Amino acid sequence: MVIPVQGRLRRRISASLLLAMSLTSIGALGARVVGSISGYIHLENPVWVESKDPKSRSYTFREMVPTVPAQYRKLSPYIPKEVAIGLFGTEAQKPGAPITVRVGGGRTTPVMLVAPPGTKIVFHNVDSFEHRLYGVGMKEFGPSNTGRGAKREWTIPAAGTFEIRDELAPSLRMWVRGEPNLMEATYPNAKGEYSFQNVAPGEYEVQAFFSGEKVGPAARVKLANRDVGVPPIVVATPKKDGEKSD
């Protein structure tokens, strides 16, 4: 079958238009910001640091296995839920959808949370027993029982760092950071790699957080409809002999 020249030309034009529309749609959605963090094995959770102090009476009957190399005995954070990566714009953002925090297994998921003030946090107890969460120094989030499968809500009141603890499980602690200019937050994988999807063109900053505080320098990013790679962010370095933890 012979297709007329006009028919072939019409098909080519249609295909070109479809391709152009696809590229335009991709551009409208935005690009990716891709990066990684390093040095995270040197981050120390305050719970561990306090447990080292004899005054805390945090005793254990476990013994070190001498055949295990010292480098593998050192505690290191589980970064997919203990390190948060924030993407910041130049203007204050409105609160987004409520964020659910799972309480179970002796920890919260996530452990570090970053969101704009006004964001509602929903604590969901997935354990088979009660938890009694409270905010350190926060009258509006005092100790209260949360039964099995129950939920408890709290709204980030302002910019700053807020620590959540549990009267029934002293080692359970998490941190919430209120950041007005936060566009989006994500968590790295076990290798320290992270990404932000569909980011509109503009200028941004990428900042890592751990235990309620900023860790590592902020990385500036300028986006223009093309994926951008952020240089690795060093969030911690080895402590020198005799140097105390923060």
mmCIF file of C-alpha atoms in Angstrom:
data_model
loop_
_atom_site.group_PDB
_atom_site.id
_atom_site.type_symbol
_atom_site.label_atom_id
_atom_site.label_comp_id
_atom_site.label_asym_id
_atom_site.label_seq_id
_atom_site.Cartn_x
_atom_site.Cartn_y
_atom_site.Cartn_z
ATOM 1 C CA MET A 1 0.000 0.000 0.000
ATOM 2 C CA VAL A 2 1.386 3.426 -0.998
ATOM 3 C CA ILE A 3 0.687 6.295 1.414
ATOM 4 C CA PRO A 4 0.335 9.711 -0.279
ATOM 5 C CA VAL A 5 3.067 12.278 0.441
ATOM 6 C CA GLN A 6 0.547 14.569 2.116
ATOM 7 C CA GLY A 7 -0.521 11.741 4.427
ATOM 8 C CA ARG A 8 3.064 10.972 5.433
ATOM 9 C CA LEU A 9 3.764 14.671 6.035
ATOM 10 C CA ARG A 10 0.618 14.993 8.148
ATOM 11 C CA ARG A 11 1.690 12.025 10.263
ATOM 12 C CA ARG A 12 5.164 13.474 10.778
ATOM 13 C CA ILE A 13 3.708 16.802 11.880
ATOM 14 C CA SER A 14 1.354 15.029 14.281
ATOM 15 C CA ALA A 15 4.234 13.006 15.751
ATOM 16 C CA SER A 16 6.326 16.172 16.149
ATOM 17 C CA LEU A 17 3.474 17.929 17.926
ATOM 18 C CA LEU A 18 2.999 14.988 20.292
ATOM 19 C CA LEU A 19 6.731 14.990 21.086
ATOM 20 C CA ALA A 20 6.708 18.724 21.704
ATOM 21 C CA MET A 21 3.668 18.417 23.960
ATOM 22 C CA SER A 22 5.364 15.618 25.919
ATOM 23 C CA LEU A 23 8.526 17.659 26.406
ATOM 24 C CA THR A 24 6.452 20.659 27.472
ATOM 25 C CA SER A 25 4.583 18.522 30.006
ATOM 26 C CA ILE A 26 7.871 17.221 31.422
ATOM 27 C CA GLY A 27 9.193 20.784 31.689
ATOM 28 C CA ALA A 28 5.995 21.904 33.410
ATOM 29 C CA LEU A 29 6.363 19.176 36.013
ATOM 30 C CA GLY A 30 9.887 20.305 36.818
ATOM 31 C CA ALA A 31 13.191 18.538 37.187
ATOM 32 C CA ARG A 32 14.995 16.501 39.836
ATOM 33 C CA VAL A 33 17.433 17.593 42.507
ATOM 34 C CA VAL A 34 19.746 14.659 43.221
ATOM 35 C CA GLY A 35 22.453 14.376 45.857
ATOM 36 C CA SER A 36 23.948 12.413 48.720
ATOM 37 C CA ILE A 37 25.267 12.828 52.253
ATOM 38 C CA SER A 38 28.492 11.464 53.690
ATOM 39 C CA GLY A 39 30.075 11.166 57.125
ATOM 40 C CA TYR A 40 26.795 10.060 58.669
ATOM 41 C CA ILE A 41 28.461 7.131 60.462
ATOM 42 C CA HIS A 42 29.998 9.747 62.781
ATOM 43 C CA LEU A 43 26.623 11.163 63.890
ATOM 44 C CA GLU A 44 25.745 10.276 67.476
ATOM 45 C CA ASN A 45 22.192 10.087 68.735
ATOM 46 C CA PRO A 46 21.858 11.945 72.084
ATOM 47 C CA VAL A 47 20.218 8.848 73.591
ATOM 48 C CA TRP A 48 23.436 6.881 73.039
ATOM 49 C CA VAL A 49 25.632 9.688 74.342
ATOM 50 C CA GLU A 50 23.619 10.020 77.551
ATOM 51 C CA SER A 51 23.647 6.245 78.046
ATOM 52 C CA LYS A 52 27.441 6.316 78.269
ATOM 53 C CA ASP A 53 27.262 8.477 81.382
ATOM 54 C CA PRO A 54 27.350 6.271 84.542
ATOM 55 C CA LYS A 55 25.035 8.770 86.233
ATOM 56 C CA SER A 56 22.263 7.816 83.811
ATOM 57 C CA ARG A 57 22.330 4.242 85.180
ATOM 58 C CA SER A 58 21.730 2.830 81.713
ATOM 59 C CA TYR A 59 23.181 -0.568 82.395
ATOM 60 C CA THR A 60 23.407 -3.524 80.068
ATOM 61 C CA PHE A 61 24.368 -7.147 80.614
ATOM 62 C CA ARG A 62 25.541 -7.615 77.039
ATOM 63 C CA GLU A 63 29.195 -8.227 76.363
ATOM 64 C CA MET A 64 31.214 -7.208 73.347
ATOM 65 C CA VAL A 65 32.168 -10.047 71.013
ATOM 66 C CA PRO A 66 35.983 -9.861 70.701
ATOM 67 C CA THR A 67 35.983 -11.382 67.219
ATOM 68 C CA VAL A 68 33.922 -8.471 65.807
ATOM 69 C CA PRO A 69 36.152 -5.627 64.528
ATOM 70 C CA ALA A 70 35.867 -2.393 66.504
ATOM 71 C CA GLN A 71 34.640 -0.462 63.460
ATOM 72 C CA TYR A 72 31.497 -2.605 63.384
ATOM 73 C CA ARG A 73 30.796 -2.194 67.093
ATOM 74 C CA LYS A 74 30.352 1.539 66.746
ATOM 75 C CA LEU A 75 26.750 2.691 66.787
ATOM 76 C CA SER A 76 25.615 4.610 63.734
ATOM 77 C CA PRO A 77 22.205 6.088 62.871
ATOM 78 C CA TYR A 78 19.662 4.502 60.574
ATOM 79 C CA ILE A 79 19.623 7.456 58.201
ATOM 80 C CA PRO A 80 16.444 6.566 56.235
ATOM 81 C CA LYS A 81 14.478 7.809 59.243
ATOM 82 C CA GLU A 82 17.005 9.643 61.443
ATOM 83 C CA VAL A 83 18.361 12.162 58.912
ATOM 84 C CA ALA A 84 15.942 14.481 57.121
ATOM 85 C CA ILE A 85 16.875 16.431 53.992
ATOM 86 C CA GLY A 86 15.029 19.698 53.383
ATOM 87 C CA LEU A 87 14.579 21.682 50.184
ATOM 88 C CA PHE A 88 14.148 25.378 50.981
ATOM 89 C CA GLY A 89 12.756 28.241 48.922
ATOM 90 C CA THR A 90 12.981 31.984 49.456
ATOM 91 C CA GLU A 91 9.462 32.471 50.807
ATOM 92 C CA ALA A 92 7.421 31.090 53.682
ATOM 93 C CA GLN A 93 5.259 28.081 52.813
ATOM 94 C CA LYS A 94 1.751 27.102 53.879
ATOM 95 C CA PRO A 95 1.275 23.939 55.950
ATOM 96 C CA GLY A 96 0.775 20.812 53.885
ATOM 97 C CA ALA A 97 -1.226 17.669 54.537
ATOM 98 C CA PRO A 98 -1.042 16.046 57.996
ATOM 99 C CA ILE A 99 2.038 13.878 58.565
ATOM 100 C CA THR A 100 1.671 10.504 60.280
ATOM 101 C CA VAL A 101 4.385 9.390 62.720
ATOM 102 C CA ARG A 102 4.364 5.690 63.576
ATOM 103 C CA VAL A 103 5.159 4.904 67.218
ATOM 104 C CA GLY A 104 6.321 1.331 67.624
ATOM 105 C CA GLY A 105 9.216 -0.982 68.247
ATOM 106 C CA GLY A 106 10.812 1.379 70.739
ATOM 107 C CA ARG A 107 11.146 4.205 68.209
ATOM 108 C CA THR A 108 9.204 6.580 66.019
ATOM 109 C CA THR A 109 9.172 6.614 62.239
ATOM 110 C CA PRO A 110 10.555 9.018 61.356
ATOM 111 C CA VAL A 111 12.860 10.060 64.194
ATOM 112 C CA MET A 112 13.664 13.449 62.633
ATOM 113 C CA LEU A 113 10.869 15.427 61.015
ATOM 114 C CA VAL A 114 10.993 18.815 59.281
ATOM 115 C CA ALA A 115 7.862 20.730 58.238
ATOM 116 C CA PRO A 116 6.485 24.284 58.080
ATOM 117 C CA PRO A 117 4.843 25.661 61.248
ATOM 118 C CA GLY A 118 1.124 24.913 61.305
ATOM 119 C CA THR A 119 1.593 21.383 59.988
ATOM 120 C CA LYS A 120 -0.486 18.780 61.821
ATOM 121 C CA ILE A 121 1.387 15.724 63.144
ATOM 122 C CA VAL A 122 -0.565 12.532 63.817
ATOM 123 C CA PHE A 123 1.110 10.072 66.211
ATOM 124 C CA HIS A 124 -0.144 6.536 65.568
ATOM 125 C CA ASN A 125 0.600 3.885 68.186
ATOM 126 C CA VAL A 126 1.236 0.614 66.327
ATOM 127 C CA ASP A 127 2.460 -1.221 69.439
ATOM 128 C CA SER A 128 0.309 -3.612 71.453
ATOM 129 C CA PHE A 129 0.727 -1.481 74.579
ATOM 130 C CA GLU A 130 0.260 2.132 75.643
ATOM 131 C CA HIS A 131 2.589 5.051 75.053
ATOM 132 C CA ARG A 132 2.587 8.295 77.001
ATOM 133 C CA LEU A 133 4.075 10.907 74.691
ATOM 134 C CA TYR A 134 4.837 14.483 75.648
ATOM 135 C CA GLY A 135 6.732 17.472 74.318
ATOM 136 C CA VAL A 136 9.729 18.626 76.340
ATOM 137 C CA GLY A 137 8.817 22.008 77.839
ATOM 138 C CA MET A 138 5.531 22.132 75.897
ATOM 139 C CA LYS A 139 2.375 22.704 77.957
ATOM 140 C CA GLU A 140 0.172 22.223 74.896
ATOM 141 C CA PHE A 141 1.491 18.663 74.424
ATOM 142 C CA GLY A 142 1.683 17.268 77.935
ATOM 143 C CA PRO A 143 1.851 13.582 78.916
ATOM 144 C CA SER A 144 -1.200 11.619 77.817
ATOM 145 C CA ASN A 145 -1.899 7.934 77.286
ATOM 146 C CA THR A 146 -2.199 6.695 73.712
ATOM 147 C CA GLY A 147 -3.552 3.168 73.623
ATOM 148 C CA ARG A 148 -2.972 0.362 71.172
ATOM 149 C CA GLY A 149 -3.908 1.490 67.654
ATOM 150 C CA ALA A 150 -4.909 4.952 68.903
ATOM 151 C CA LYS A 151 -3.828 8.277 67.440
ATOM 152 C CA ARG A 152 -2.926 11.611 68.931
ATOM 153 C CA GLU A 153 -2.603 14.920 67.080
ATOM 154 C CA TRP A 154 -0.344 17.907 67.571
ATOM 155 C CA THR A 155 0.359 20.955 65.404
ATOM 156 C CA ILE A 156 3.811 22.516 65.030
ATOM 157 C CA PRO A 157 3.276 25.870 66.787
ATOM 158 C CA ALA A 158 6.175 27.908 65.426
ATOM 159 C CA ALA A 159 9.652 27.845 63.940
ATOM 160 C CA GLY A 160 12.213 26.003 66.048
ATOM 161 C CA THR A 161 13.086 22.575 67.415
ATOM 162 C CA PHE A 162 10.670 20.462 69.465
ATOM 163 C CA GLU A 163 11.578 17.226 71.225
ATOM 164 C CA ILE A 164 9.030 14.464 71.777
ATOM 165 C CA ARG A 165 9.548 11.832 74.490
ATOM 166 C CA ASP A 166 7.645 8.974 76.085
ATOM 167 C CA GLU A 167 7.198 8.666 79.868
ATOM 168 C CA LEU A 168 6.746 4.897 79.528
ATOM 169 C CA ALA A 169 9.779 4.378 77.269
ATOM 170 C CA PRO A 170 12.582 6.828 78.164
ATOM 171 C CA SER A 171 14.751 5.832 75.194
ATOM 172 C CA LEU A 172 12.003 6.746 72.720
ATOM 173 C CA ARG A 173 12.757 10.239 71.467
ATOM 174 C CA MET A 174 12.140 12.154 68.278
ATOM 175 C CA TRP A 175 12.671 15.679 67.040
ATOM 176 C CA VAL A 176 10.428 18.005 65.030
ATOM 177 C CA ARG A 177 11.843 21.054 63.337
ATOM 178 C CA GLY A 178 9.547 23.891 62.270
ATOM 179 C CA GLU A 179 10.979 25.594 59.176
ATOM 180 C CA PRO A 180 8.833 28.300 57.475
ATOM 181 C CA ASN A 181 10.576 28.211 54.078
ATOM 182 C CA LEU A 182 10.588 24.437 53.689
ATOM 183 C CA MET A 183 9.332 23.404 50.249
ATOM 184 C CA GLU A 184 9.725 19.661 50.695
ATOM 185 C CA ALA A 185 11.483 17.134 52.911
ATOM 186 C CA THR A 186 12.783 13.677 52.115
ATOM 187 C CA TYR A 187 14.984 10.955 53.587
ATOM 188 C CA PRO A 188 18.134 9.360 52.167
ATOM 189 C CA ASN A 189 18.429 5.670 51.453
ATOM 190 C CA ALA A 190 20.881 3.466 53.355
ATOM 191 C CA LYS A 191 23.681 4.640 51.045
ATOM 192 C CA GLY A 192 23.019 8.310 51.767
ATOM 193 C CA GLU A 193 21.427 9.046 48.382
ATOM 194 C CA TYR A 194 18.359 11.287 48.112
ATOM 195 C CA SER A 195 16.332 13.120 45.485
ATOM 196 C CA PHE A 196 13.535 15.656 45.090
ATOM 197 C CA GLN A 197 11.162 15.093 42.184
ATOM 198 C CA ASN A 198 9.312 17.577 39.940
ATOM 199 C CA VAL A 199 10.972 20.709 41.310
ATOM 200 C CA ALA A 200 9.980 23.929 39.553
ATOM 201 C CA PRO A 201 12.711 26.217 38.153
ATOM 202 C CA GLY A 202 14.189 28.535 40.761
ATOM 203 C CA GLU A 203 16.848 28.934 43.426
ATOM 204 C CA TYR A 204 16.857 26.655 46.461
ATOM 205 C CA GLU A 205 18.918 25.466 49.402
ATOM 206 C CA VAL A 206 19.353 21.875 50.540
ATOM 207 C CA GLN A 207 19.973 21.277 54.248
ATOM 208 C CA ALA A 208 20.323 18.093 56.327
ATOM 209 C CA PHE A 209 18.939 17.687 59.866
ATOM 210 C CA PHE A 210 19.708 15.207 62.661
ATOM 211 C CA SER A 211 18.414 15.104 66.254
ATOM 212 C CA GLY A 212 16.680 18.456 65.816
ATOM 213 C CA GLU A 213 19.688 20.360 64.507
ATOM 214 C CA LYS A 214 21.217 21.281 61.170
ATOM 215 C CA VAL A 215 24.139 19.063 60.198
ATOM 216 C CA GLY A 216 26.558 19.893 57.430
ATOM 217 C CA PRO A 217 26.548 23.031 55.299
ATOM 218 C CA ALA A 218 23.602 24.190 53.221
ATOM 219 C CA ALA A 219 23.976 23.555 49.494
ATOM 220 C CA ARG A 220 22.623 26.141 47.060
ATOM 221 C CA VAL A 221 20.843 24.909 43.952
ATOM 222 C CA LYS A 222 19.747 26.770 40.821
ATOM 223 C CA LEU A 223 17.255 24.849 38.721
ATOM 224 C CA ALA A 224 16.162 25.561 35.131
ATOM 225 C CA ASN A 225 14.129 22.641 33.686
ATOM 226 C CA ARG A 226 17.060 20.275 33.964
ATOM 227 C CA ASP A 227 18.112 17.770 36.608
ATOM 228 C CA VAL A 228 20.721 19.135 39.002
ATOM 229 C CA GLY A 229 23.254 17.183 41.030
ATOM 230 C CA VAL A 230 24.157 18.497 44.493
ATOM 231 C CA PRO A 231 27.753 17.914 45.678
ATOM 232 C CA PRO A 232 27.919 15.437 48.603
ATOM 233 C CA ILE A 233 27.043 17.072 51.920
ATOM 234 C CA VAL A 234 29.382 16.083 54.756
ATOM 235 C CA VAL A 235 27.120 15.905 57.807
ATOM 236 C CA ALA A 236 29.759 14.854 60.372
ATOM 237 C CA THR A 237 33.463 14.168 60.777
ATOM 238 C CA PRO A 238 35.342 11.854 63.173
ATOM 239 C CA LYS A 239 35.810 13.282 66.652
ATOM 240 C CA LYS A 240 39.350 13.735 67.878
ATOM 241 C CA ASP A 241 40.623 11.845 70.903
ATOM 242 C CA GLY A 242 39.227 13.388 74.054
ATOM 243 C CA GLU A 243 36.704 15.502 72.190
ATOM 244 C CA LYS A 244 33.278 15.460 73.815
ATOM 245 C CA SER A 245 30.061 14.948 71.892
ATOM 246 C CA ASP A 246 27.817 17.955 71.458
#
